[in-house]
Coordinates of C-alpha atoms in Angstrom, one line a residue:
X1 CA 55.0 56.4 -23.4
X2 CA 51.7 57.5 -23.6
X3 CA 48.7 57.8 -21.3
X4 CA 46.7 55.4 -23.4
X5 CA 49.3 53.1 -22.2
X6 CA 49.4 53.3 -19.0
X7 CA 45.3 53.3 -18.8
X8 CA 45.3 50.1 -20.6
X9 CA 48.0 48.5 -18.4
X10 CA 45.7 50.2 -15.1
X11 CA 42.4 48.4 -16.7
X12 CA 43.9 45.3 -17.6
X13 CA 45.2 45.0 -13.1
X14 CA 41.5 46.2 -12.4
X15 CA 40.1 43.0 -14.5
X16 CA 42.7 40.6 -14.0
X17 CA 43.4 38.7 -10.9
X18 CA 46.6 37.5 -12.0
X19 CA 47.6 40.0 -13.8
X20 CA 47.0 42.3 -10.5
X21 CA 49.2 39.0 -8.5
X22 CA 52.2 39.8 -11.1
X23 CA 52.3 43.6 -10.8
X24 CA 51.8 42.8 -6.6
X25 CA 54.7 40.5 -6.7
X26 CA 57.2 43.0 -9.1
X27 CA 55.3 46.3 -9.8
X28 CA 58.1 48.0 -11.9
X29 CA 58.9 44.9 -13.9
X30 CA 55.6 44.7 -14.8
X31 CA 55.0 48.0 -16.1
X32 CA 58.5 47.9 -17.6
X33 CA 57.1 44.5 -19.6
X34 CA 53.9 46.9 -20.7
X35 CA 56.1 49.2 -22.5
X36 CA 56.0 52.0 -19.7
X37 CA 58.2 54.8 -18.9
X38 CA 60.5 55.0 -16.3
X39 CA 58.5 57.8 -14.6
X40 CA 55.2 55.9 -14.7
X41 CA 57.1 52.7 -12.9
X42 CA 57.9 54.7 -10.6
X43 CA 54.7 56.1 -9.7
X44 CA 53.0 52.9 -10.5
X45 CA 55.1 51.8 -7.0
X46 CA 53.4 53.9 -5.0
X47 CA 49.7 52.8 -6.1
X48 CA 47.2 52.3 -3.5
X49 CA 46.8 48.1 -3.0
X50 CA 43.8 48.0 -0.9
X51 CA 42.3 50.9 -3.4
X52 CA 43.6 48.5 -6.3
X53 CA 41.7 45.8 -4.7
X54 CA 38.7 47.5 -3.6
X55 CA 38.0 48.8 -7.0
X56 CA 39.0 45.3 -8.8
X57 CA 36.2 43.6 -6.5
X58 CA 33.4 46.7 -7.0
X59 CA 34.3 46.5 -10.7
X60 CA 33.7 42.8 -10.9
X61 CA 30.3 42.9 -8.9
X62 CA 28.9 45.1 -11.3
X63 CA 30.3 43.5 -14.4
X64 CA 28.5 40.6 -13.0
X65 CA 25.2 42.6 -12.0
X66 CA 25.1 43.7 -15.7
X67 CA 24.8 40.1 -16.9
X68 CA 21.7 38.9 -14.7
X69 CA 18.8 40.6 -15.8
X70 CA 16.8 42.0 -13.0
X71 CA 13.6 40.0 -11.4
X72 CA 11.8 42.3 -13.8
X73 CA 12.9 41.7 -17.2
X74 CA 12.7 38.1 -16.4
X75 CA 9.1 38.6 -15.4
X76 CA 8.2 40.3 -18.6
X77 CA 9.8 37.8 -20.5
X78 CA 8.1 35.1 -19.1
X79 CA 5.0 37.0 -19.4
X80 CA 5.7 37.9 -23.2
X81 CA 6.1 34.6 -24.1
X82 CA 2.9 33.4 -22.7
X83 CA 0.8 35.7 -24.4
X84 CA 2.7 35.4 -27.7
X85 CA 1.4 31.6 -26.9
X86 CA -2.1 32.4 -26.2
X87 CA -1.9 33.6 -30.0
X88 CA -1.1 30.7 -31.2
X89 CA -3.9 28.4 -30.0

């Protein structure tokens, strides 16, 4: 199968918990069920857990990082609104 595939299936453990907890508990059956060759199972089975897990956890930090706006943008929001107020008066 192609690489696209097996990226997908590698993005897909990185974002989902338990999707990660299903490829943990029966790695090659897992791949199998996402349409993956028989050589990619297999090297799929030798993948790094605690370098799965690291990344999964760094991976959702940031994708929650990217949703707060900074102290900053809240400040000039804040700001921007009170002087599109003053206008008004």
């Amino acid at each position: 199968m192609s690489s696209i595939q097996r990226e997908n299936f590698l993005a897909r453990l990185y974002v989902d918990s338990d999707a990660r907890a299903n490829f943990k508990a029966n790695p090659r059956a897992e791949a199998k069920k996402a349409g993956l060759s028989e050589d990619q199972c297999a090297a799929l089975e030798k993948l790094d857990w605690i370098g799965l897990e690291m990344a999964a956890r760094s991976f959702a930090k940031k994708r929650q990082l990217k949703r707060r706006p900074s102290w900053f943008a809240a400040f000039q929001r804040r700001l921007s609104r009170l002087r599109f107020l003053r206008f008004l008066e």
